[in-house]
C-alpha cells in the first residue's frame, strides 16, 4: 500500500496539477489545532503509547462504531464498561478483529486517515487485512517502543504549532500546568467548556457546581455567584493560555432572562426541581452571558448545536459517553440566534464561531448570517462532515454568500492524536482541489488561489482564534 | 437513436474507462428486485401485453404526471376514472400524445428508462416523436404479439433472479399460488404490507379488518386478536416465500403503548371514533410491534416515511391512488426512531431497512444512525431520487459516515415491468461511475472497487434480504 | 484583468467545448427580465449616473453587506441613515474602501458580476485593488460622463427586450407613465407587489390602505372594499403593461377564510388590534384571493416565502430596508400550498411561479409539486442561490423530477442596473455547462441540448410570463 501523491484531487489533469501545486505551497505549513479533544495527559506525562490497539482502536469511536454497526460486540473490541464487567484485554485479538473488518472503511474519511497513519506515520508497506494483521501489529509495536514515537517527539515531528484541548469549567488544568512547568516548549492550551455546569438537568450537575465553587473559591448559591464563578474560571483558563470557549448545546436558541428569572431557575435547579423548559431557557440565557463575557475578556466563543447525545441508551449505560452514539438532529439558526446577534452581533469585539451538523443550514442560514454580522464566523465542515465530499460541499454551499473570509480554516476535532496530520493533510488537499477547480473554471486567478490556500491552511485560523 | 455504451459516466477519460470496466464486471449479473410493485397477475396468467399504451403509459404515473403537469388532461391519456366516466380508449391516440410530448423527458430518469425500453427491449431505431409515433407503435405492437414478449419469457430474458411484489395483509396471494403451482420456476415472492390494516382512519379500514379476520380465521375484536391475525398473516406470507415486510408511514415516530392503551385506541377505531392522535400513536406502536415480530419470524422490516399521499384531491377523487400526486414532506428520524432503536436496534436478529424521500436526512440523520446501530440499514435512493444525480448524491452524502456495508443495494420500486432492466442498468452505471471516481481520486484501489461493484449490484441486497 | 471566454465551464475539454458551443448559440439573445428591482426613475429621467460609488456600491447590498461582515462601518461606505445622521459623502473615499477590500469577493457571484461590469461594460483592464483604485475610478467617471453611458443607451446596448420592475399596490407608476409618454420604445413594465397592503402588522399598513383608497377611488372600510381596490389596482397595472404580480411572504401557508372571518380580521387591523395569528390567516387568505384574481385577469402569480426580513434590527433602525439583513429560514410547501393547489392548481388558467430560499425543498417538495400540478412552475435559483454552484445545484436537484419545462428560465432579481448583462451571462453559461454535461454523459443529444439552451435563455421565460 502506498498513498498516491495526487490523492483526493479531481482526475481532470489540469485541475489535478493546479491542485497539486497549491497543495505543495501549504503542505509543510505548521499544523494549528484550534479545536480538539486530545487528552493533555498524553503530552504531560509523555509516556510511550502502550500498544497498537490501545492507541488506535479503543479510544476512537469513529473506528469502533463502524464495527458495532456491523454487529461486532464492543466488548470484543476492548471498549471499557462502566460497571467494570469484563472486556477483551488482549490487544492482539482486538487488532485481529480490526484487520479482519478493515474492508468496511474504503470511501470513508476514517479509512483515509487510518491509511495515512499506517503508511506515513508507521511506514507500513502492506495493506491491512487478516493476513497481515500480525506482522503489522508487530511493526507498529516495535516503533512504539522507540523514543521517536513518544508523544512529544511526535508532536514536534507533526509540526504542531498549537494544540487546543477541551476542558470542563471546574477542571484543575493540572496536565496543562505540568506541561508548562516541564520546560517543554510545545504549545498546548486549554479551551473552556462549561457544558457540565450549564446543563441543569444532568445527573451530575450539582456535583459540578460544588466543584466549581471549590476551584473558584466562590460560594455558588444563586445565579449571580454562579456567573461570578464562571467569569473567574474563564480568567483562570485565560491565564493558562486559553484563547477560546466551546459550548455544545442541543438548540442554538438564545434569549436574555431577567436577573430574577435566571435566579429562580437556578434555585429550582439547586433544589432538583428544574424542568425541561427551565433548562432550555437557562441555556438560552447562558449563551447570551457567554457572548457578553467574550466581549469582556476576549475569549473566542464557539457553539455547536444539534447533536442528540447518547442516542443509544444501551451503549451509554454500558460504556458511557462518546461511543459513537451522538446523532445529529435538524437545527435552526436564523430565529434562534436572532436575539444574541441583535444584542452582540454588531460588536466587532465579539468573535462567535458557529458550527453545524445540519448541512441544509450552510447555504440557507449560516452563510447569510456570517455574510452579514461582523461578529459571526462559520466553523468548518466538522465531525460527520469532514469527509472529502463533506468539506467540498461546505465550500460549494458557503462560498457564494459568505466568501472565504467569513470562515475560519480547518480544525481536526479529534481525540485520536496520531490522526492529526492525516486530517489536516486531507483538509489541505480538499481545499487545494476546490481552489484549483475555481482556477480552472476561471472564477479566480492563480495569484488569488495561492493567497487563499495560505489563508485556508493557516491565515484564517490564526486570525479567528487570535493565535 | 442508439444508447451510447459510456452513457451516464463522467466524461473524464480515465474515470469513464474505469467506470466502464467496473460496469462490465456487473452488467450481466442477475437482477434482484427486493422491493417493487409489479402486479403478480401478469406473471401468473402470462397473457401477452395488449398494446404499447396499456403497457407503457397508462399504468406508469412517472410518465403521465409529467404530461399532466403540462396541462394535458388525464382522460385523454386513458387513465381510468373511479366513476367509470369516459376516457380515451384508442391506444394509438394515447400513444400519439405520448410521442408529441416526449420532448419533456430529456434529463429525467423516466426518459432514460424509456429510451432503454424502446431501444434495448423493443429494438426501436428511430427517435420517438410526432413523426415516428405510428411506426414505432406498430413495431412495438408486432413484438407484443410474439411469444418472445410474453411476461415470463421477458422475466427470463431480463435475468431476474427474484422479484418481490407488494401485497396487502389480507391478500389471498392467489396469483403467487398460481405461479408456484404452474410449474414455472421464476421466483416471484410476496412482501407483507399491512398499511391498510394499520391506518385506522382510512375509510376502508373496517372492511380490511373484516377481510383480515376472514383470511386468518381469527376473530378480530380487540388489539390482541388483531396482533394475532397480523402474526398469522406474516407466517402465511413467509410460507409463500416472503422475506420482508414494508410499511409506508407519514411519520417515522415510534412509541410503545401499553396493552390497554393500544386496546382502547383499537376499540375507538372499531367504533369509528379514532382521532388523528390515536392514529399517530397506533402507528407508532405498530412499528414497535412489527420490529418485535421481525425479530421473532425473521422477516426483514422496511419502512418509508415522509409522503403526503394523494395531495391532489381532485385527481384522487377522479382517478384514485398512485396517480403521481404523492408529494414528499420534511422527515425526521433521530427523535422518531429513538424508542424503536433503543428497544430493538442493538439486536442483530432485526434487520430494519429505512428509506427516505428527504435527502437532507442522508448525511445528517440516516448515515449516522445506520453507521452505529447494528439492526439498521439504509435503503437506496428511491422514488423521486433514483435519478442519476439522485443516486450519486446518495453515495456522496452517505458513504463518508455509513460506508457501503450499511447500505443494501438497489431496488427498482417499480410497477412498470418493462423498466426493470433499464432501472437496474442505470443504477449499476451510476454505482460504477461513483466507484470509478473514488479510484481515480485514489480513495480506493481497483481491487476494492471490483469487490464493491459486486456488493452494490448483488452481494449487499442478497445479504440484507436473506436471499 | 480579462475574462476568459471559457469561464464557469467544466474544465473537461469535451464538456467545455460543448458548453461553449451551446453558450454561443444563446449569448446574443435578447435579455428578458421578468422579475427585478431596478428603479424605473432611472429610465424615466435618463439622467447620467453620478459617480462610480453611487452607481455600483451604495445601492447594492450584495456588495456592502460583505464589507459590513468584515467589520467595516456602513457609514464609511456612504449608506444613508434614516435619521439623516452623517455618512461619508466623498465617493472617491468610498471607492477606495471598496478597492482595498475587493479581495473578499473571489469565488462569489458578486465578484463575478462586478468583474464583468468593470471589464465588459467599462472596459477596465487593470485588476481592482488599492493601487488601481484611483485610476479605475477616473476611468469609470469619464465613461459615465459620456452619452453612451446614459441609462436608456445602456438599456439598448444591453439588448434588454423587457424589464419588469417591482411596484407597490398604491404606486402611481408615474415613472412608467413618463417612459411610455416619452416616445422611447424600451419596454419597461411594472409588477404588482401588494406586500405593504397585505402585511396588516406593519407600522405603515394603515397609511398604505389610505393611499390605496385614494389611488383606486374606492373607500376601503372592510374586506370586500379592500379586495375591490386590489382588483382595481391590478387592472391599472395591467393597463400599464404589467404581466405579473409578486408576493413576499414569511410562510407559504394558504387557507381560505370565510368572508366574515376575513372581514373581522380586517376590521381588527383597522383598529390596530390585529394579532400575529390574524396576520398569518389574513396572508393565507390573500394568497387564495390573489390566485383567484390571477385566473380572472391573467396576471402571472409569483410568490417567494422564507425570508426573515430585517433580521438585524440595529441596521434596520439605522439604515432601513434592503440592507443585506434579510436571512432565509426553513420553508415548507407541501402542506402549506395544499389548499391553494387543491382549489386552483388544476386550473390551466393559473400560472403560479414559486421561489424558494431553502434549497432542501428543490428535490423534496418543489420539483414533485411542479412535476404534477399544471398551474405551478418553479422559479429559478435566486437571491442567495444564483451563484454558479447554486444554479448548478438547482438543475441537479430539480430536473430529474420536474424536467426543464416546469421551470421558467432565469431572472436577475437585481436593483443593480449595470449588473443585468453580467447576471444573465453567468446564468447562460451555467445552463450551457449543465446541458453540456448531460450531452457528454449521453443523457441528452446535441439537438436536444440546442433546443433546451434556447428554452432556458428565452423560450420558457416568454411562455411563463406571457411575453
PDB file of N, CA, C and O in Angstrom, chain A residues 12 15 331 334-335 338 342 346 363-365 370-374 377 396-397 399-401 404-406 441-445 448 451, chain C residues 4 7-9 11-12 65 68-70 103-104 106 108-109 127 308 311-314 324-325 327-328 330 358 384 388-389 393:
ATOM      1  N   UNK A  12      -9.349  15.344 -13.488  1.00  0.00           N
ATOM      2  CA  UNK A  12      -9.034  16.199 -14.639  1.00  0.00           C
ATOM      3  C   UNK A  12      -7.575  16.672 -14.525  1.00  0.00           C
ATOM      4  O   UNK A  12      -7.181  17.225 -13.499  1.00  0.00           O
ATOM      5  N   UNK A  15      -6.923  20.407 -13.443  1.00  0.00           N
ATOM      6  CA  UNK A  15      -7.320  20.686 -12.062  1.00  0.00           C
ATOM      7  C   UNK A  15      -6.348  19.987 -11.112  1.00  0.00           C
ATOM      8  O   UNK A  15      -5.893  20.561 -10.120  1.00  0.00           O
ATOM      9  N   UNK A 331     -31.481  21.434  12.715  1.00  0.00           N
ATOM     10  CA  UNK A 331     -31.057  22.567  13.524  1.00  0.00           C
ATOM     11  C   UNK A 331     -31.515  23.864  12.871  1.00  0.00           C
ATOM     12  O   UNK A 331     -31.626  23.947  11.657  1.00  0.00           O
ATOM     13  N   UNK A 334     -31.543  30.913  12.243  1.00  0.00           N
ATOM     14  CA  UNK A 334     -31.993  32.283  11.934  1.00  0.00           C
ATOM     15  C   UNK A 334     -32.848  32.848  13.060  1.00  0.00           C
ATOM     16  O   UNK A 334     -32.626  33.975  13.516  1.00  0.00           O
ATOM     17  N   UNK A 335     -33.807  32.088  13.525  1.00  0.00           N
ATOM     18  CA  UNK A 335     -34.637  32.544  14.633  1.00  0.00           C
ATOM     19  C   UNK A 335     -33.903  32.409  15.967  1.00  0.00           C
ATOM     20  O   UNK A 335     -33.978  33.292  16.820  1.00  0.00           O
ATOM     21  N   UNK A 338     -31.273  35.010  16.742  1.00  0.00           N
ATOM     22  CA  UNK A 338     -31.729  36.382  16.497  1.00  0.00           C
ATOM     23  C   UNK A 338     -31.409  37.309  17.663  1.00  0.00           C
ATOM     24  O   UNK A 338     -30.832  38.391  17.490  1.00  0.00           O
ATOM     25  N   UNK A 342     -28.668  40.255  17.546  1.00  0.00           N
ATOM     26  CA  UNK A 342     -29.148  41.633  17.654  1.00  0.00           C
ATOM     27  C   UNK A 342     -28.503  42.362  18.827  1.00  0.00           C
ATOM     28  O   UNK A 342     -28.260  43.570  18.756  1.00  0.00           O
ATOM     29  N   UNK A 346     -23.313  42.938  16.240  1.00  0.00           N
ATOM     30  CA  UNK A 346     -22.724  44.092  15.558  1.00  0.00           C
ATOM     31  C   UNK A 346     -21.466  44.589  16.252  1.00  0.00           C
ATOM     32  O   UNK A 346     -20.869  45.571  15.821  1.00  0.00           O
ATOM     33  N   UNK A 363     -26.047  26.910   3.179  1.00  0.00           N
ATOM     34  CA  UNK A 363     -26.398  27.961   2.220  1.00  0.00           C
ATOM     35  C   UNK A 363     -27.599  28.767   2.681  1.00  0.00           C
ATOM     36  O   UNK A 363     -27.722  29.939   2.367  1.00  0.00           O
ATOM     37  N   UNK A 364     -28.494  28.108   3.435  1.00  0.00           N
ATOM     38  CA  UNK A 364     -29.761  28.756   3.786  1.00  0.00           C
ATOM     39  C   UNK A 364     -29.619  29.761   4.913  1.00  0.00           C
ATOM     40  O   UNK A 364     -30.135  30.860   4.837  1.00  0.00           O
ATOM     41  N   UNK A 365     -28.954  29.400   5.999  1.00  0.00           N
ATOM     42  CA  UNK A 365     -28.945  30.271   7.170  1.00  0.00           C
ATOM     43  C   UNK A 365     -27.539  30.748   7.541  1.00  0.00           C
ATOM     44  O   UNK A 365     -27.333  31.922   7.834  1.00  0.00           O
ATOM     45  N   UNK A 370     -23.351  34.736   8.493  1.00  0.00           N
ATOM     46  CA  UNK A 370     -21.914  35.062   8.581  1.00  0.00           C
ATOM     47  C   UNK A 370     -21.523  36.088   7.525  1.00  0.00           C
ATOM     48  O   UNK A 370     -20.569  36.837   7.721  1.00  0.00           O
ATOM     49  N   UNK A 371     -22.287  36.129   6.429  1.00  0.00           N
ATOM     50  CA  UNK A 371     -22.017  37.100   5.372  1.00  0.00           C
ATOM     51  C   UNK A 371     -22.586  38.472   5.680  1.00  0.00           C
ATOM     52  O   UNK A 371     -22.509  39.374   4.849  1.00  0.00           O
ATOM     53  N   UNK A 372     -23.135  38.633   6.874  1.00  0.00           N
ATOM     54  CA  UNK A 372     -23.666  39.945   7.258  1.00  0.00           C
ATOM     55  C   UNK A 372     -23.141  40.421   8.626  1.00  0.00           C
ATOM     56  O   UNK A 372     -22.613  41.521   8.738  1.00  0.00           O
ATOM     57  N   UNK A 373     -23.313  39.615   9.665  1.00  0.00           N
ATOM     58  CA  UNK A 373     -22.953  40.083  11.012  1.00  0.00           C
ATOM     59  C   UNK A 373     -21.436  40.094  11.213  1.00  0.00           C
ATOM     60  O   UNK A 373     -20.778  39.057  11.030  1.00  0.00           O
ATOM     61  N   UNK A 374     -20.884  41.199  11.651  1.00  0.00           N
ATOM     62  CA  UNK A 374     -19.433  41.241  11.834  1.00  0.00           C
ATOM     63  C   UNK A 374     -18.916  40.276  12.904  1.00  0.00           C
ATOM     64  O   UNK A 374     -17.780  39.804  12.809  1.00  0.00           O
ATOM     65  N   UNK A 377     -18.667  34.127  12.583  1.00  0.00           N
ATOM     66  CA  UNK A 377     -17.892  33.409  11.569  1.00  0.00           C
ATOM     67  C   UNK A 377     -18.385  31.960  11.538  1.00  0.00           C
ATOM     68  O   UNK A 377     -18.950  31.463  12.510  1.00  0.00           O
ATOM     69  N   UNK A 396     -18.758  24.534  -1.460  1.00  0.00           N
ATOM     70  CA  UNK A 396     -19.701  24.787  -2.551  1.00  0.00           C
ATOM     71  C   UNK A 396     -20.940  25.534  -2.073  1.00  0.00           C
ATOM     72  O   UNK A 396     -21.541  26.304  -2.803  1.00  0.00           O
ATOM     73  N   UNK A 397     -21.340  25.279  -0.830  1.00  0.00           N
ATOM     74  CA  UNK A 397     -22.590  25.864  -0.350  1.00  0.00           C
ATOM     75  C   UNK A 397     -22.378  27.175   0.402  1.00  0.00           C
ATOM     76  O   UNK A 397     -23.303  27.962   0.523  1.00  0.00           O
ATOM     77  N   UNK A 399     -19.409  29.400   0.039  1.00  0.00           N
ATOM     78  CA  UNK A 399     -18.558  30.436  -0.538  1.00  0.00           C
ATOM     79  C   UNK A 399     -19.335  31.522  -1.276  1.00  0.00           C
ATOM     80  O   UNK A 399     -19.025  32.710  -1.157  1.00  0.00           O
ATOM     81  N   UNK A 400     -20.345  31.138  -2.036  1.00  0.00           N
ATOM     82  CA  UNK A 400     -21.090  32.112  -2.831  1.00  0.00           C
ATOM     83  C   UNK A 400     -21.597  33.283  -2.012  1.00  0.00           C
ATOM     84  O   UNK A 400     -21.539  34.431  -2.448  1.00  0.00           O
ATOM     85  N   UNK A 401     -22.072  33.018  -0.813  1.00  0.00           N
ATOM     86  CA  UNK A 401     -22.636  34.083   0.014  1.00  0.00           C
ATOM     87  C   UNK A 401     -21.652  34.630   1.048  1.00  0.00           C
ATOM     88  O   UNK A 401     -21.601  35.829   1.283  1.00  0.00           O
ATOM     89  N   UNK A 404     -14.648  33.435   1.452  1.00  0.00           N
ATOM     90  CA  UNK A 404     -13.719  32.639   2.251  1.00  0.00           C
ATOM     91  C   UNK A 404     -13.417  33.297   3.590  1.00  0.00           C
ATOM     92  O   UNK A 404     -13.106  32.625   4.563  1.00  0.00           O
ATOM     93  N   UNK A 405     -13.535  34.619   3.635  1.00  0.00           N
ATOM     94  CA  UNK A 405     -13.012  35.344   4.797  1.00  0.00           C
ATOM     95  C   UNK A 405     -13.979  35.368   5.972  1.00  0.00           C
ATOM     96  O   UNK A 405     -13.650  35.887   7.024  1.00  0.00           O
ATOM     97  N   UNK A 406     -15.168  34.855   5.814  1.00  0.00           N
ATOM     98  CA  UNK A 406     -16.055  34.662   6.960  1.00  0.00           C
ATOM     99  C   UNK A 406     -16.007  33.224   7.464  1.00  0.00           C
ATOM    100  O   UNK A 406     -16.872  32.807   8.239  1.00  0.00           O
ATOM    101  N   UNK A 441     -11.962  26.838 -13.725  1.00  0.00           N
ATOM    102  CA  UNK A 441     -13.232  27.360 -14.244  1.00  0.00           C
ATOM    103  C   UNK A 441     -13.164  28.881 -14.393  1.00  0.00           C
ATOM    104  O   UNK A 441     -14.165  29.523 -14.677  1.00  0.00           O
ATOM    105  N   UNK A 442     -11.968  29.433 -14.164  1.00  0.00           N
ATOM    106  CA  UNK A 442     -11.739  30.872 -14.355  1.00  0.00           C
ATOM    107  C   UNK A 442     -12.635  31.737 -13.489  1.00  0.00           C
ATOM    108  O   UNK A 442     -13.078  32.795 -13.892  1.00  0.00           O
ATOM    109  N   UNK A 443     -12.873  31.258 -12.286  1.00  0.00           N
ATOM    110  CA  UNK A 443     -13.586  32.082 -11.312  1.00  0.00           C
ATOM    111  C   UNK A 443     -12.613  32.906 -10.481  1.00  0.00           C
ATOM    112  O   UNK A 443     -12.954  33.971  -9.980  1.00  0.00           O
ATOM    113  N   UNK A 444     -11.431  32.353 -10.262  1.00  0.00           N
ATOM    114  CA  UNK A 444     -10.392  33.100  -9.565  1.00  0.00           C
ATOM    115  C   UNK A 444      -9.109  32.882 -10.361  1.00  0.00           C
ATOM    116  O   UNK A 444      -9.025  31.949 -11.173  1.00  0.00           O
ATOM    117  N   UNK A 445      -8.109  33.733 -10.147  1.00  0.00           N
ATOM    118  CA  UNK A 445      -6.848  33.525 -10.859  1.00  0.00           C
ATOM    119  C   UNK A 445      -5.841  32.841  -9.927  1.00  0.00           C
ATOM    120  O   UNK A 445      -6.107  32.650  -8.741  1.00  0.00           O
ATOM    121  N   UNK A 448      -4.712  34.730  -6.757  1.00  0.00           N
ATOM    122  CA  UNK A 448      -5.739  34.665  -5.700  1.00  0.00           C
ATOM    123  C   UNK A 448      -5.756  33.291  -5.043  1.00  0.00           C
ATOM    124  O   UNK A 448      -5.907  33.163  -3.822  1.00  0.00           O
ATOM    125  N   UNK A 451      -2.909  32.813  -2.534  1.00  0.00           N
ATOM    126  CA  UNK A 451      -3.175  33.579  -1.317  1.00  0.00           C
ATOM    127  C   UNK A 451      -4.253  32.879  -0.474  1.00  0.00           C
ATOM    128  O   UNK A 451      -4.123  32.728   0.749  1.00  0.00           O
TER     129      UNK A 451
ATOM    130  N   UNK C   4     -11.885  35.162 -19.143  1.00  0.00           N
ATOM    131  CA  UNK C   4     -11.653  34.037 -20.042  1.00  0.00           C
ATOM    132  C   UNK C   4     -12.953  33.635 -20.738  1.00  0.00           C
ATOM    133  O   UNK C   4     -14.007  33.586 -20.112  1.00  0.00           O
ATOM    134  N   UNK C   7     -14.956  30.806 -19.193  1.00  0.00           N
ATOM    135  CA  UNK C   7     -15.179  30.882 -17.753  1.00  0.00           C
ATOM    136  C   UNK C   7     -16.480  30.185 -17.333  1.00  0.00           C
ATOM    137  O   UNK C   7     -17.475  30.219 -18.049  1.00  0.00           O
ATOM    138  N   UNK C   8     -16.420  29.558 -16.145  1.00  0.00           N
ATOM    139  CA  UNK C   8     -17.530  28.875 -15.469  1.00  0.00           C
ATOM    140  C   UNK C   8     -17.878  27.532 -16.103  1.00  0.00           C
ATOM    141  O   UNK C   8     -18.795  26.851 -15.641  1.00  0.00           O
ATOM    142  N   UNK C   9     -17.156  27.146 -17.171  1.00  0.00           N
ATOM    143  CA  UNK C   9     -17.413  25.831 -17.772  1.00  0.00           C
ATOM    144  C   UNK C   9     -16.543  24.776 -17.091  1.00  0.00           C
ATOM    145  O   UNK C   9     -15.443  25.066 -16.621  1.00  0.00           O
ATOM    146  N   UNK C  11     -13.836  22.133 -16.624  1.00  0.00           N
ATOM    147  CA  UNK C  11     -12.520  22.082 -17.281  1.00  0.00           C
ATOM    148  C   UNK C  11     -12.337  20.874 -18.203  1.00  0.00           C
ATOM    149  O   UNK C  11     -11.392  20.857 -18.982  1.00  0.00           O
ATOM    150  N   UNK C  12     -13.193  19.883 -18.117  1.00  0.00           N
ATOM    151  CA  UNK C  12     -13.086  18.770 -19.067  1.00  0.00           C
ATOM    152  C   UNK C  12     -13.208  19.316 -20.494  1.00  0.00           C
ATOM    153  O   UNK C  12     -14.181  20.007 -20.814  1.00  0.00           O
ATOM    154  N   UNK C  65     -22.877  44.504   2.267  1.00  0.00           N
ATOM    155  CA  UNK C  65     -23.034  43.587   3.400  1.00  0.00           C
ATOM    156  C   UNK C  65     -21.762  42.755   3.614  1.00  0.00           C
ATOM    157  O   UNK C  65     -21.454  42.352   4.727  1.00  0.00           O
ATOM    158  N   UNK C  68     -19.508  44.909   5.515  1.00  0.00           N
ATOM    159  CA  UNK C  68     -20.014  45.009   6.880  1.00  0.00           C
ATOM    160  C   UNK C  68     -19.676  43.749   7.683  1.00  0.00           C
ATOM    161  O   UNK C  68     -19.299  43.817   8.854  1.00  0.00           O
ATOM    162  N   UNK C  69     -19.790  42.596   7.037  1.00  0.00           N
ATOM    163  CA  UNK C  69     -19.488  41.332   7.736  1.00  0.00           C
ATOM    164  C   UNK C  69     -18.034  41.283   8.200  1.00  0.00           C
ATOM    165  O   UNK C  69     -17.694  40.525   9.100  1.00  0.00           O
ATOM    166  N   UNK C  70     -17.191  42.096   7.565  1.00  0.00           N
ATOM    167  CA  UNK C  70     -15.776  42.124   7.949  1.00  0.00           C
ATOM    168  C   UNK C  70     -15.470  43.300   8.869  1.00  0.00           C
ATOM    169  O   UNK C  70     -14.307  43.658   9.069  1.00  0.00           O
ATOM    170  N   UNK C 103     -10.594  42.009  -2.374  1.00  0.00           N
ATOM    171  CA  UNK C 103     -10.087  40.627  -2.240  1.00  0.00           C
ATOM    172  C   UNK C 103     -11.085  39.724  -1.517  1.00  0.00           C
ATOM    173  O   UNK C 103     -10.905  38.506  -1.466  1.00  0.00           O
ATOM    174  N   UNK C 104     -12.143  40.288  -0.941  1.00  0.00           N
ATOM    175  CA  UNK C 104     -13.139  39.452  -0.250  1.00  0.00           C
ATOM    176  C   UNK C 104     -14.042  38.683  -1.212  1.00  0.00           C
ATOM    177  O   UNK C 104     -14.708  37.738  -0.809  1.00  0.00           O
ATOM    178  N   UNK C 106     -13.468  37.012  -4.408  1.00  0.00           N
ATOM    179  CA  UNK C 106     -13.197  35.844  -5.264  1.00  0.00           C
ATOM    180  C   UNK C 106     -14.020  34.617  -4.827  1.00  0.00           C
ATOM    181  O   UNK C 106     -14.095  34.311  -3.640  1.00  0.00           O
ATOM    182  N   UNK C 108     -17.232  34.374  -5.235  1.00  0.00           N
ATOM    183  CA  UNK C 108     -18.638  34.734  -5.042  1.00  0.00           C
ATOM    184  C   UNK C 108     -19.238  35.212  -6.367  1.00  0.00           C
ATOM    185  O   UNK C 108     -18.527  35.745  -7.223  1.00  0.00           O
ATOM    186  N   UNK C 109     -20.558  35.066  -6.529  1.00  0.00           N
ATOM    187  CA  UNK C 109     -21.171  35.597  -7.750  1.00  0.00           C
ATOM    188  C   UNK C 109     -21.068  37.120  -7.813  1.00  0.00           C
ATOM    189  O   UNK C 109     -20.908  37.673  -8.898  1.00  0.00           O
ATOM    190  N   UNK C 127      -6.724  45.091 -12.709  1.00  0.00           N
ATOM    191  CA  UNK C 127      -7.448  44.454 -11.625  1.00  0.00           C
ATOM    192  C   UNK C 127      -7.704  45.492 -10.535  1.00  0.00           C
ATOM    193  O   UNK C 127      -6.824  46.304 -10.232  1.00  0.00           O
ATOM    194  N   UNK C 308     -36.633  35.965   6.626  1.00  0.00           N
ATOM    195  CA  UNK C 308     -36.794  36.709   7.869  1.00  0.00           C
ATOM    196  C   UNK C 308     -36.253  38.106   7.557  1.00  0.00           C
ATOM    197  O   UNK C 308     -35.050  38.333   7.543  1.00  0.00           O
ATOM    198  N   UNK C 311     -33.495  41.152   9.761  1.00  0.00           N
ATOM    199  CA  UNK C 311     -33.073  40.340  10.910  1.00  0.00           C
ATOM    200  C   UNK C 311     -32.246  41.176  11.887  1.00  0.00           C
ATOM    201  O   UNK C 311     -32.367  41.017  13.100  1.00  0.00           O
ATOM    202  N   UNK C 312     -31.444  42.062  11.354  1.00  0.00           N
ATOM    203  CA  UNK C 312     -30.576  42.897  12.192  1.00  0.00           C
ATOM    204  C   UNK C 312     -31.292  44.211  12.478  1.00  0.00           C
ATOM    205  O   UNK C 312     -31.252  45.143  11.674  1.00  0.00           O
ATOM    206  N   UNK C 313     -31.906  44.309  13.645  1.00  0.00           N
ATOM    207  CA  UNK C 313     -32.724  45.488  13.916  1.00  0.00           C
ATOM    208  C   UNK C 313     -31.868  46.734  14.134  1.00  0.00           C
ATOM    209  O   UNK C 313     -32.333  47.850  13.924  1.00  0.00           O
ATOM    210  N   UNK C 314     -30.615  46.538  14.512  1.00  0.00           N
ATOM    211  CA  UNK C 314     -29.720  47.692  14.651  1.00  0.00           C
ATOM    212  C   UNK C 314     -29.563  48.389  13.297  1.00  0.00           C
ATOM    213  O   UNK C 314     -29.709  49.614  13.186  1.00  0.00           O
ATOM    214  N   UNK C 324     -29.162  44.042   3.252  1.00  0.00           N
ATOM    215  CA  UNK C 324     -28.420  42.784   3.368  1.00  0.00           C
ATOM    216  C   UNK C 324     -28.690  42.036   4.654  1.00  0.00           C
ATOM    217  O   UNK C 324     -27.939  41.133   5.018  1.00  0.00           O
ATOM    218  N   UNK C 325     -29.768  42.410   5.335  1.00  0.00           N
ATOM    219  CA  UNK C 325     -30.089  41.772   6.630  1.00  0.00           C
ATOM    220  C   UNK C 325     -31.299  40.855   6.544  1.00  0.00           C
ATOM    221  O   UNK C 325     -31.877  40.516   7.579  1.00  0.00           O
ATOM    222  N   UNK C 327     -32.590  37.279   6.151  1.00  0.00           N
ATOM    223  CA  UNK C 327     -31.945  35.967   6.309  1.00  0.00           C
ATOM    224  C   UNK C 327     -32.978  34.862   6.084  1.00  0.00           C
ATOM    225  O   UNK C 327     -34.059  34.893   6.675  1.00  0.00           O
ATOM    226  N   UNK C 328     -32.648  33.881   5.252  1.00  0.00           N
ATOM    227  CA  UNK C 328     -33.609  32.798   4.991  1.00  0.00           C
ATOM    228  C   UNK C 328     -33.896  31.933   6.219  1.00  0.00           C
ATOM    229  O   UNK C 328     -33.075  31.815   7.131  1.00  0.00           O
ATOM    230  N   UNK C 330     -36.027  28.016   7.283  1.00  0.00           N
ATOM    231  CA  UNK C 330     -36.578  26.767   6.747  1.00  0.00           C
ATOM    232  C   UNK C 330     -37.991  27.012   6.233  1.00  0.00           C
ATOM    233  O   UNK C 330     -38.774  27.705   6.882  1.00  0.00           O
ATOM    234  N   UNK C 358     -34.753  28.038   0.332  1.00  0.00           N
ATOM    235  CA  UNK C 358     -34.387  26.834   1.068  1.00  0.00           C
ATOM    236  C   UNK C 358     -34.204  25.704   0.061  1.00  0.00           C
ATOM    237  O   UNK C 358     -35.158  25.065  -0.375  1.00  0.00           O
ATOM    238  N   UNK C 384     -29.821  34.394  -2.781  1.00  0.00           N
ATOM    239  CA  UNK C 384     -28.577  33.810  -2.277  1.00  0.00           C
ATOM    240  C   UNK C 384     -28.112  32.626  -3.129  1.00  0.00           C
ATOM    241  O   UNK C 384     -27.043  32.083  -2.878  1.00  0.00           O
ATOM    242  N   UNK C 388     -22.855  30.326  -9.318  1.00  0.00           N
ATOM    243  CA  UNK C 388     -22.570  29.251 -10.273  1.00  0.00           C
ATOM    244  C   UNK C 388     -22.888  27.902  -9.637  1.00  0.00           C
ATOM    245  O   UNK C 388     -23.562  27.065 -10.241  1.00  0.00           O
ATOM    246  N   UNK C 389     -22.436  27.707  -8.412  1.00  0.00           N
ATOM    247  CA  UNK C 389     -22.742  26.457  -7.713  1.00  0.00           C
ATOM    248  C   UNK C 389     -24.244  26.344  -7.455  1.00  0.00           C
ATOM    249  O   UNK C 389     -24.835  25.277  -7.580  1.00  0.00           O
ATOM    250  N   UNK C 393     -26.699  23.438  -8.691  1.00  0.00           N
ATOM    251  CA  UNK C 393     -27.450  22.570  -7.764  1.00  0.00           C
ATOM    252  C   UNK C 393     -28.939  22.558  -8.097  1.00  0.00           C
ATOM    253  O   UNK C 393     -29.596  21.520  -8.006  1.00  0.00           O
TER     254      UNK C 393
END
